[in-house]
Coordinates of C-alpha atoms in Angstrom, one line a residue:
M114 CA 172.6 65.6 102.1
K115 CA 172.3 62.4 104.1
N116 CA 169.4 60.0 103.6
S117 CA 168.5 56.7 105.2
F118 CA 168.8 55.1 101.8
Q119 CA 172.6 55.6 102.0
T120 CA 173.1 52.7 104.4
K121 CA 174.0 49.3 103.1
T122 CA 171.6 47.7 105.5
T123 CA 168.6 49.4 104.0
F124 CA 169.4 48.0 100.6
K125 CA 170.3 44.5 101.5
R126 CA 168.1 42.3 99.3
I127 CA 166.2 39.3 100.0
F128 CA 164.6 36.7 98.1
F129 CA 161.2 36.4 96.6
F130 CA 159.0 34.1 94.4
T131 CA 158.3 31.7 91.6
L132 CA 155.0 30.1 90.7
V133 CA 151.5 31.0 90.0
V134 CA 150.3 29.1 93.0
F135 CA 148.7 31.3 95.6
I136 CA 148.4 29.7 99.0
F137 CA 146.7 32.2 101.2
S138 CA 144.3 30.9 103.9
C139 CA 144.0 34.4 105.2
K140 CA 140.6 34.2 106.9
K141 CA 140.6 30.6 107.6
D142 CA 137.7 28.7 109.0
I143 CA 137.0 28.6 112.7
N144 CA 134.8 25.6 113.7
S145 CA 134.5 22.7 116.0
N146 CA 137.0 20.7 113.9
N147 CA 139.8 23.1 114.5
T148 CA 142.2 22.8 117.4
T149 CA 145.3 24.5 118.6
S150 CA 147.0 21.3 119.4
N151 CA 150.6 21.1 118.1
N152 CA 150.0 17.3 117.4
E153 CA 147.3 18.0 114.8
T154 CA 148.3 16.9 111.3
A155 CA 152.0 16.8 112.2
V156 CA 154.0 17.5 109.0
L157 CA 157.7 18.2 109.1
P158 CA 158.7 20.8 106.5
D159 CA 161.0 20.0 103.6
L160 CA 163.0 23.2 103.1
Q161 CA 165.8 21.6 101.0
T162 CA 164.3 20.0 97.9
Q163 CA 164.5 22.5 94.9
I164 CA 162.8 22.6 91.5
T165 CA 163.1 24.8 88.4
S166 CA 160.3 27.2 87.6
S167 CA 159.4 30.6 86.3
V168 CA 157.6 33.5 87.8
S169 CA 156.1 36.9 86.8
G170 CA 153.8 39.5 88.3
F171 CA 153.1 43.2 88.9
V172 CA 154.1 45.4 91.8
T173 CA 152.0 48.3 93.0
D174 CA 151.9 50.7 95.9
Q175 CA 148.9 51.1 98.2
N176 CA 147.2 53.4 95.7
D177 CA 147.5 50.8 93.0
A178 CA 150.2 52.8 91.1
A179 CA 152.9 50.8 89.4
V180 CA 156.1 50.6 91.3
V181 CA 158.9 51.1 88.8
G182 CA 162.4 49.9 89.5
A183 CA 161.7 47.7 92.5
Q184 CA 164.2 44.9 92.9
V185 CA 162.6 41.5 92.7
K186 CA 164.5 38.3 93.6
A187 CA 163.7 34.6 93.4
G188 CA 166.4 32.0 94.0
N189 CA 169.7 33.4 92.7
I190 CA 168.0 35.6 90.0
S191 CA 167.4 39.3 90.5
V192 CA 165.5 41.6 88.2
M193 CA 163.8 45.0 88.4
T194 CA 160.2 46.0 87.7
D195 CA 159.6 47.9 84.4
S196 CA 157.6 51.0 83.7
Y197 CA 154.4 48.9 84.4
G198 CA 155.6 47.5 87.6
Y199 CA 156.1 44.1 85.8
F200 CA 158.8 41.5 86.5
E201 CA 159.5 38.1 85.0
M202 CA 162.1 35.4 85.9
K203 CA 162.5 32.2 84.0
N204 CA 164.2 28.9 85.0
V205 CA 164.7 29.8 88.6
Q206 CA 165.8 27.3 91.3
V207 CA 163.4 27.6 94.2
V208 CA 162.5 25.5 97.3
K209 CA 159.7 23.3 96.2
E210 CA 157.7 23.4 99.5
A211 CA 158.3 27.1 100.3
A212 CA 159.4 29.0 97.2
T213 CA 159.8 32.7 98.0
V214 CA 159.8 35.9 95.9
T215 CA 161.0 39.2 97.5
V216 CA 160.4 42.8 96.4
I217 CA 162.5 45.6 97.7
Y218 CA 161.8 49.3 97.2
P219 CA 163.0 52.3 99.3
G220 CA 160.5 53.6 101.8
Y221 CA 158.4 50.4 101.8
F222 CA 158.3 47.2 103.7
K223 CA 159.7 44.2 101.8
G224 CA 157.0 42.4 99.8
I225 CA 157.6 38.7 100.2
K226 CA 155.4 35.9 98.8
T227 CA 155.7 32.2 99.6
Y228 CA 154.1 29.3 97.8
M229 CA 154.4 25.6 97.0
A230 CA 156.1 25.4 93.7
T231 CA 155.0 22.9 91.0
E232 CA 157.4 21.7 88.3
G233 CA 156.5 23.1 84.9
K234 CA 154.0 25.7 86.3
A235 CA 154.8 29.4 86.0
A236 CA 153.8 31.6 88.9
F237 CA 151.9 34.9 88.7
F238 CA 151.4 37.4 91.5
R239 CA 150.1 40.9 92.0
I240 CA 152.0 42.4 95.0
K241 CA 151.0 45.5 96.8
L242 CA 153.8 47.1 98.9
L243 CA 153.1 48.7 102.3
Q244 CA 154.7 52.1 102.9
K245 CA 157.0 52.5 106.0
T246 CA 154.8 55.1 107.6
I247 CA 156.3 56.6 110.8
I248 CA 153.4 56.4 113.3
G249 CA 155.4 57.9 116.2
S250 CA 158.7 58.3 118.0
I251 CA 160.0 57.6 121.5
D252 CA 163.1 58.4 123.5
A253 CA 165.1 55.2 123.8
N254 CA 166.2 56.1 127.4
T255 CA 162.7 56.6 128.8
G256 CA 160.6 54.3 126.5
G257 CA 157.1 55.1 125.5
N258 CA 154.1 54.2 123.4
V259 CA 153.1 54.7 119.7
S260 CA 149.7 53.8 118.3
I261 CA 147.3 54.3 115.4
N262 CA 143.6 55.1 115.4
N263 CA 142.3 51.5 115.1
G264 CA 143.8 50.6 118.5
M265 CA 147.1 49.1 117.4
N266 CA 149.7 50.0 120.0
I267 CA 153.4 49.3 120.6
S268 CA 154.9 49.9 124.0
F269 CA 158.6 50.2 124.7
P270 CA 160.3 50.0 128.2
A271 CA 163.2 52.2 129.1
N272 CA 166.7 51.5 127.7
A273 CA 165.3 48.6 125.6
I274 CA 166.7 49.5 122.1
K275 CA 170.0 48.3 120.6
D276 CA 171.9 49.3 117.4
A277 CA 173.2 47.0 114.8
N278 CA 176.3 46.3 116.9
G279 CA 174.3 45.2 119.9
N280 CA 175.0 48.4 121.9
I281 CA 172.3 50.1 123.9
Y282 CA 171.0 52.9 121.7
N283 CA 170.4 56.4 123.1
G284 CA 168.4 58.9 121.1
T285 CA 165.1 59.1 119.2
V286 CA 163.5 55.9 117.9
N287 CA 161.3 56.3 114.9
V288 CA 158.6 53.6 114.6
A289 CA 157.3 52.7 111.2
A290 CA 154.3 50.4 111.3
Q291 CA 151.4 49.0 109.3
Y292 CA 148.4 47.1 110.5
I293 CA 147.1 44.3 108.1
D294 CA 143.4 43.5 108.4
P295 CA 143.0 39.7 108.1
T296 CA 139.5 40.1 106.7
S297 CA 140.6 42.4 103.9
Q298 CA 139.9 41.1 100.4
E299 CA 143.4 42.3 99.5
I300 CA 145.1 40.4 102.2
N301 CA 146.8 38.0 99.8
N302 CA 148.4 40.9 97.8
I303 CA 149.8 42.7 100.8
M304 CA 150.7 40.3 103.6
P305 CA 154.1 38.5 103.7
G306 CA 154.3 34.8 103.1
D307 CA 151.3 32.6 102.6
L308 CA 150.0 31.9 106.1
R309 CA 151.9 28.7 106.7
G310 CA 154.1 28.5 109.7
I311 CA 156.4 26.3 111.8
N312 CA 155.2 25.7 115.3
T313 CA 157.4 25.3 118.4
D314 CA 157.7 21.6 117.7
G315 CA 159.0 22.2 114.2
Y316 CA 155.9 21.1 112.3
M317 CA 154.3 22.9 109.4
K318 CA 150.8 24.3 110.1
G319 CA 148.2 26.3 108.2
L320 CA 147.3 29.5 110.0
T321 CA 144.2 31.4 110.8
S322 CA 145.0 35.1 111.2
F323 CA 143.1 37.4 113.6
G324 CA 145.4 40.4 112.8
M325 CA 149.0 41.2 111.9
M326 CA 151.4 44.2 111.9
G327 CA 154.7 45.1 110.4
V328 CA 157.1 47.2 112.4
E329 CA 160.6 48.7 111.7
L330 CA 162.7 50.8 114.1
T331 CA 165.2 53.4 112.9
G332 CA 167.4 56.0 114.6
N333 CA 168.2 59.6 114.0
T334 CA 170.2 59.0 110.9
G335 CA 168.1 56.1 109.5
E336 CA 170.1 53.3 111.0
L337 CA 168.1 50.1 111.8
L338 CA 167.4 49.4 115.4
Q339 CA 166.0 46.4 117.4
V340 CA 164.8 45.4 120.8
A341 CA 167.7 45.0 123.1
D342 CA 168.7 41.5 124.4
G343 CA 166.7 40.5 127.5
K344 CA 164.1 43.1 126.9
K345 CA 160.5 42.9 125.5
S346 CA 158.0 45.3 123.9
T347 CA 154.3 44.9 124.3
I348 CA 152.1 44.9 121.2
T349 CA 148.3 45.5 121.1
M350 CA 146.6 44.0 118.0
P351 CA 143.0 45.0 117.3
V352 CA 140.7 42.2 116.2
P353 CA 138.1 43.0 113.5
A354 CA 134.6 43.1 114.8
S355 CA 133.4 40.6 112.3
I356 CA 135.6 37.8 113.7
L357 CA 135.8 38.9 117.3
Q358 CA 133.3 36.2 118.5
D359 CA 135.6 33.5 117.1
A360 CA 138.7 34.9 118.8
P361 CA 140.0 32.6 121.5
A362 CA 141.0 33.8 125.0
T363 CA 144.7 33.0 124.3
I364 CA 146.3 32.7 120.9
P365 CA 149.8 31.9 119.6
L366 CA 152.0 34.7 118.3
W367 CA 154.0 34.1 115.1
H368 CA 156.7 36.3 113.5
F369 CA 157.6 36.2 109.8
D370 CA 160.9 34.5 109.2
E371 CA 162.4 36.0 106.0
R372 CA 165.1 33.2 105.8
N373 CA 162.5 30.6 104.8
G374 CA 159.5 32.7 104.0
L375 CA 157.3 31.1 106.7
W376 CA 155.8 32.2 109.9
K377 CA 157.4 31.0 113.2
E378 CA 155.6 30.5 116.4
E379 CA 157.0 32.5 119.3
G380 CA 155.0 33.4 122.4
S381 CA 151.3 34.1 122.8
A382 CA 148.8 36.9 123.2
I383 CA 145.8 37.3 125.5
K384 CA 142.5 38.6 124.4
T385 CA 141.7 41.9 126.2
G386 CA 138.5 43.5 125.1
N387 CA 138.6 43.9 121.3
N388 CA 142.4 43.4 121.2
Y389 CA 145.1 40.8 121.6
V390 CA 148.0 41.8 123.8
G391 CA 151.4 40.1 123.9
E392 CA 155.1 40.6 124.4
V393 CA 157.7 40.4 121.6
S394 CA 161.5 40.3 121.7
H395 CA 162.2 41.7 118.2
F396 CA 160.4 43.4 115.4
S397 CA 159.5 42.3 111.8
F398 CA 155.9 41.2 111.0
W399 CA 153.9 39.7 113.8
N400 CA 150.7 37.7 113.5
C401 CA 148.0 36.4 115.9
D402 CA 147.1 32.9 114.5
L403 CA 145.5 29.6 115.2
P404 CA 147.1 26.6 113.5
N405 CA 144.8 24.5 111.2
A406 CA 144.7 21.3 109.3
T407 CA 144.8 22.1 105.5
V408 CA 144.5 20.2 102.3
P409 CA 145.6 21.2 98.7
L410 CA 143.0 22.2 96.1
S411 CA 143.9 22.5 92.4
F412 CA 142.1 23.2 89.1
T413 CA 142.7 24.7 85.6
V414 CA 140.5 27.4 84.0
L415 CA 139.9 27.1 80.2
D416 CA 137.7 28.8 77.6
L417 CA 135.3 27.0 75.3
N418 CA 138.1 26.3 72.8
G419 CA 140.3 24.7 75.5
N420 CA 142.6 27.8 75.7
P421 CA 143.9 28.7 79.2
V422 CA 142.2 31.8 80.9
T423 CA 145.2 33.6 82.3
N424 CA 145.5 36.1 85.2
A425 CA 141.9 35.5 86.2
N426 CA 140.8 36.5 89.7
V427 CA 139.9 33.4 91.8
N428 CA 138.0 33.8 95.1
I429 CA 137.2 30.8 97.4
L430 CA 134.6 31.7 100.0
P431 CA 133.4 29.4 102.9
T432 CA 129.8 28.3 103.1
T433 CA 130.1 26.2 106.2
S434 CA 128.2 27.7 109.2
G435 CA 130.6 29.5 111.5
S436 CA 133.4 29.7 108.9
W437 CA 135.0 33.0 107.7
S438 CA 137.7 31.8 105.3
H439 CA 138.5 33.9 102.1
I440 CA 141.2 32.7 99.7
S441 CA 142.1 34.6 96.6
G442 CA 144.7 34.7 93.9
Y443 CA 145.2 34.4 90.1
T444 CA 145.5 31.8 87.4
D445 CA 148.9 31.4 85.7
Y446 CA 149.6 31.4 82.0
T447 CA 148.3 27.9 81.7
G448 CA 145.1 28.7 83.7
Y449 CA 146.4 26.7 86.6
V450 CA 145.6 27.3 90.3
S451 CA 146.8 25.5 93.4
V452 CA 145.8 26.6 96.9
L453 CA 145.5 25.4 100.5
V454 CA 142.0 25.2 102.1
T455 CA 140.9 24.2 105.5
A456 CA 139.8 20.6 106.0
N457 CA 136.2 19.5 106.6
N458 CA 134.5 22.5 105.1
R459 CA 132.3 23.6 102.1
Y460 CA 133.4 26.4 99.8
S461 CA 132.0 28.5 96.9
L462 CA 134.5 29.1 94.0
R463 CA 134.1 32.3 92.1
I464 CA 136.1 33.3 89.0
S465 CA 136.1 36.9 87.6
G466 CA 138.1 39.4 85.7
N467 CA 139.3 42.7 87.2
C468 CA 135.8 43.2 88.7
N469 CA 135.8 40.8 91.7
D470 CA 132.1 41.5 92.4
M471 CA 131.1 40.2 88.9
P472 CA 132.0 36.5 88.7
V473 CA 131.5 34.8 85.4
Y474 CA 131.7 31.3 87.0
S475 CA 130.8 29.9 90.4
Q476 CA 130.8 26.4 91.8
S477 CA 130.3 24.8 95.2
F478 CA 132.5 22.0 96.5
S479 CA 133.3 20.1 99.7
V480 CA 136.7 19.5 101.4
S481 CA 137.4 16.6 103.7
T482 CA 140.9 15.6 104.7
T483 CA 142.3 14.5 101.3
P484 CA 143.5 16.7 98.3
V485 CA 140.8 18.0 96.0
A486 CA 141.4 18.2 92.3
L487 CA 138.5 20.0 90.4
G488 CA 140.1 19.3 87.0
N489 CA 139.3 21.6 84.1
I490 CA 136.8 24.4 84.7
V491 CA 135.4 25.8 81.4
I492 CA 134.3 29.4 81.3
G493 CA 131.5 30.2 78.8
S494 CA 131.8 32.6 76.0
A495 CA 129.7 35.3 77.6
G496 CA 132.0 37.7 79.3
T497 CA 135.2 36.1 78.0
A498 CA 137.3 37.8 75.2
I499 CA 139.5 35.6 73.1
V500 CA 142.3 37.8 71.9
S501 CA 144.8 37.1 69.0
G502 CA 147.2 39.0 66.8
A503 CA 150.9 39.5 66.0
I504 CA 153.7 41.9 66.8
T505 CA 156.5 43.0 64.4
D506 CA 159.5 45.2 65.0
C507 CA 160.5 48.5 63.3
S508 CA 161.8 46.5 60.2
G509 CA 158.6 44.5 59.9
N510 CA 160.1 41.3 61.3
A511 CA 158.3 39.1 63.8
V512 CA 159.1 40.0 67.4
T513 CA 160.0 36.8 69.2
N514 CA 160.8 38.4 72.6
G515 CA 158.0 40.7 73.4
Y516 CA 154.5 41.3 74.8
L517 CA 151.1 42.6 74.1
I518 CA 150.3 44.9 77.1
V519 CA 146.7 45.4 78.0
Q520 CA 145.8 48.4 80.2
S521 CA 142.3 48.3 81.8
G522 CA 142.0 51.4 84.2
N523 CA 145.1 51.2 86.3
H524 CA 145.4 47.5 85.9
Y525 CA 148.1 46.2 83.5
T526 CA 148.5 42.7 82.1
K527 CA 151.3 41.4 79.8
Y528 CA 150.9 38.5 77.4
P529 CA 154.0 37.1 75.7
V530 CA 154.4 36.4 72.0
D531 CA 155.5 33.0 70.7
N532 CA 158.4 32.3 68.3
T533 CA 156.4 33.6 65.3
G534 CA 155.5 36.9 67.0
A535 CA 151.9 35.8 67.6
Y536 CA 149.8 35.9 70.8
H537 CA 146.6 34.2 71.7
F538 CA 144.9 34.3 75.0
S539 CA 141.5 34.5 76.8
V540 CA 140.6 37.2 79.3
I541 CA 137.5 37.7 81.5
L542 CA 135.7 41.0 80.9
C543 CA 133.9 43.1 83.5
S544 CA 130.9 43.3 81.2
T545 CA 130.1 42.3 77.6
T546 CA 132.5 44.9 76.4
E547 CA 135.6 46.6 78.0
N548 CA 137.6 49.6 76.8
V549 CA 141.3 49.0 77.1
N550 CA 144.6 50.4 75.8
L551 CA 147.0 48.1 74.0
F552 CA 150.8 48.4 73.7
A553 CA 153.1 46.3 71.6
E554 CA 156.5 45.8 73.2
D555 CA 159.8 44.6 71.6
V556 CA 162.1 43.7 74.5
T557 CA 165.1 42.9 72.4
G558 CA 164.9 46.0 70.3
S559 CA 163.9 48.3 73.3
Q560 CA 161.0 49.6 71.3
Q561 CA 157.3 50.0 72.1
S562 CA 154.3 51.2 70.1
P563 CA 152.1 54.2 71.1
S564 CA 149.0 53.4 73.0
M565 CA 146.1 52.0 70.8
P566 CA 142.6 52.3 72.3
Y567 CA 140.5 49.1 71.7
T568 CA 137.1 47.8 72.8
L569 CA 137.3 44.1 73.8
I570 CA 134.1 42.2 73.2
A571 CA 132.9 38.8 74.3
G572 CA 134.1 36.2 71.9
P573 CA 136.9 36.5 69.2
N574 CA 138.9 39.7 69.0
N575 CA 141.5 39.8 66.2
I576 CA 143.8 42.7 66.9
G577 CA 145.8 42.1 63.7
N578 CA 149.4 43.2 63.3
M579 CA 150.8 45.8 65.7
Q580 CA 154.3 47.3 65.2
A581 CA 156.4 47.7 68.3
C582 CA 158.1 50.8 67.1
G583 CA 158.2 54.6 67.8
I584 CA 159.0 54.7 71.5
N585 CA 162.6 53.9 72.6
T586 CA 162.2 52.0 75.9
E587 CA 165.9 51.6 76.6
E588 CA 166.7 52.2 80.3
F589 CA 170.1 51.9 81.9
V590 CA 172.6 53.1 84.5
S591 CA 176.2 52.8 83.2
Y592 CA 179.1 53.7 85.5
S593 CA 182.7 53.0 86.2
I594 CA 185.1 53.6 89.1
N595 CA 188.6 54.7 88.4
G596 CA 188.2 54.1 84.7
G597 CA 186.9 50.6 85.3
L598 CA 189.9 49.5 87.4
I599 CA 187.6 48.9 90.4
T600 CA 184.4 48.1 88.6
S601 CA 182.4 48.9 85.5
Y602 CA 178.7 48.2 85.0
T603 CA 175.9 48.8 82.6
V604 CA 172.7 48.0 84.3
P605 CA 169.9 47.4 81.6
G606 CA 166.2 47.5 82.2
A607 CA 164.2 49.7 84.6
V608 CA 165.8 51.4 87.5
I609 CA 164.4 53.2 90.5
N610 CA 163.2 56.7 89.7
S611 CA 161.5 58.6 92.5
F612 CA 160.7 62.1 93.5
F613 CA 161.8 63.7 96.8
S614 CA 161.4 67.4 97.4
S615 CA 162.3 68.7 93.9
S616 CA 164.9 66.1 93.3
Y617 CA 165.3 62.8 91.4
Y618 CA 166.5 59.7 93.1
I619 CA 167.9 56.9 91.0
A620 CA 169.3 53.5 92.0
A621 CA 170.5 50.5 90.1
Y622 CA 171.5 47.0 91.2
P623 CA 174.1 45.4 88.9
N624 CA 173.8 42.1 90.8
A625 CA 172.8 40.8 94.2
N626 CA 175.9 42.3 95.9
D627 CA 176.3 45.7 94.2
L628 CA 174.4 49.0 94.2
I629 CA 174.8 52.6 93.1
Q630 CA 172.3 55.3 94.0
F631 CA 172.3 59.0 93.6
N632 CA 169.9 62.0 93.6
F633 CA 170.1 65.5 92.2
D634 CA 168.1 68.7 92.2
T635 CA 165.5 69.0 89.4
T636 CA 164.6 72.7 89.6
G637 CA 164.2 73.9 86.0
I638 CA 165.1 70.5 84.5
G639 CA 165.1 70.2 80.7
P640 CA 167.4 69.2 77.8
G641 CA 170.8 70.8 78.3
S642 CA 170.1 71.9 81.9
I643 CA 172.7 71.4 84.7
H644 CA 171.8 70.4 88.3
P645 CA 173.6 69.9 91.6
L646 CA 174.4 66.3 92.6
L647 CA 173.0 66.1 96.1
S648 CA 174.2 62.6 97.2
I649 CA 175.7 59.4 96.0
Y650 CA 176.3 55.9 97.4
E651 CA 178.2 53.0 95.8
S652 CA 178.5 49.7 97.5
H653 CA 182.3 49.3 96.8
I654 CA 183.0 52.5 98.7
N655 CA 182.3 52.4 102.4
I656 CA 180.7 55.8 102.8
A657 CA 179.4 58.5 100.5
G658 CA 182.0 61.2 100.0
N659 CA 181.5 64.9 100.7
L660 CA 180.6 66.4 97.4
P661 CA 182.1 69.7 96.3
P662 CA 179.6 72.4 95.4
T663 CA 180.6 72.2 91.8
E664 CA 179.6 68.6 91.3
N665 CA 176.8 68.6 88.7
V666 CA 174.5 66.4 86.7
Y667 CA 174.2 67.3 83.0
I668 CA 170.8 66.5 81.4
T669 CA 170.8 65.4 77.7
E670 CA 167.1 64.3 77.4
C671 CA 164.0 65.1 79.4
G672 CA 160.5 63.8 78.6
S673 CA 157.7 66.2 79.0
S674 CA 155.2 63.7 80.5
I675 CA 154.9 60.6 82.6
G676 CA 156.4 57.7 80.6
G677 CA 159.0 59.9 79.0
F678 CA 162.7 59.5 79.6
I679 CA 165.4 61.4 81.5
A680 CA 169.0 60.9 80.4
G681 CA 172.2 62.5 81.6
H682 CA 175.7 62.0 83.0
F683 CA 178.0 63.2 85.8
T684 CA 181.6 62.7 87.1
T685 CA 182.4 62.9 90.8
T686 CA 185.1 62.1 93.3
M687 CA 184.2 60.0 96.4
T688 CA 186.3 59.3 99.5
D689 CA 186.2 56.0 101.3
G690 CA 185.4 56.7 105.0
N691 CA 187.6 53.9 106.3
T692 CA 190.7 54.0 104.0
L693 CA 190.5 57.7 102.9
A694 CA 191.3 56.5 99.4
T695 CA 189.7 58.6 96.6
Y696 CA 187.7 57.2 93.7
I697 CA 186.5 58.8 90.5
V698 CA 183.0 57.7 89.5
V699 CA 181.7 58.3 86.0
C700 CA 178.0 57.7 85.4
N701 CA 175.6 57.8 82.4
F702 CA 171.9 57.1 82.8
R703 CA 168.5 56.9 81.0
V704 CA 165.4 56.2 83.1
R705 CA 161.6 56.5 82.5
K706 CA 159.6 59.2 84.3
I707 CA 156.9 57.8 86.6
F708 CA 155.4 61.1 87.8

């Protein structure tokens, strides 16, 4: 069974994230003060200076379901999301002016966030991945068009596609694409980067987006393709009706540069009816943007007792006539926020919990051309819950490496304990009360408590002592090649665990350069059941071997519901496609069910 995930190219990882700063001028202001001149506020980017920071967040799909086992990388550290889609990295070296965090998950576009890092501040993000949806196919020899209902279109000339080696490709080209609405309230969670770009003169600019798209080309066997040298494709980008009147006749085109996490100016597009039309010489993410002058804005959100309000939703809306900016993000564990806003405008700041339409705080402010520091913003007790308690392990000892997990609907938040096992935090409620589920987690002991329903109220909430015990949360993929002579790994933490046509697909990344992945049939799965091993890939072996029909996976544990665990083992022989050498691979695994 051959799948596109068997190629090394598909699983090359990138880099991705570190601070709770959210710098997204997604729907920036359009007014008489703006200009497209490349000489406006000329700032040369510093992409060399690094600082140390920490970062955490949650990864979900487009339906807000937690993405389990996604690879997340910042600097030289790589982790995987847990059963809640959560990740955390501490003491990471990142580029101060353009720190990046990258999420990789099979079948989805890379989720990449870029921000200006601040020493001593820990970043927090909620990242929503875009699925690689095939919107159409063309014949590479004759070319053709693919489109979606909103008017987005991609046109390919004849003989204009190349393979990874630069050779002209002949065959079917599958086009995966997603349109990103620049006026969407979720723009900051789904778009790559932070809407800063480097123009053709090499200067850093803030960007105003009128529409963007992500595109990936693959061949018959899933191999990655690109536009051939000397050729161009034509893209048609729809402009939302609400901002059409502000759209200029000609606008610069920008592509997302994964190497530095910034957009890069390349070419232009012409306004034709309700769309922008332009030519591009390659595909990644493309964006129609005007460059802006921007200034930094910062503040810290606290409760009445001076405690930081963490993970609060922050929305910054324009009030200047003719403006349409909308900036959103989240406070970090210290309640801190730092964003870029457009110069010479007025804004309304709104702070809320999970319910964006129910702010508990609002404030108007003006921006000129100098940085704005609003200082400490204090949220009143109405609508704010102050939560405290402690977590112990199965032996009754304090958990010093663990979390209180709060589930509100399909929204998860994790709050760390201190070195005494205690936690204390403030959270904004959607009303005077909010029904949640609480989980106590002991990371070191790989144990978790069962769910505890709880009603949070405005004001103090003393949860008391919770014991992180009863559910073994250990997850791993442990494997060796030729008895460990080639390599031997035990990969702790969450691993990818997905479902494809009555089969499980599991993958693990021991480090930035290694990967093992396999899938097996799950018909009639249960403790003691035996299932055919359908495919396997290991990065030390150049190609997956042909599996004999007797290669099986032996199941030793099988949870009956979502959140339960599946454990098993298998032994197989793989043949290197280049050297024809044979390798014996032994694998043991335990992963959490996510469906």
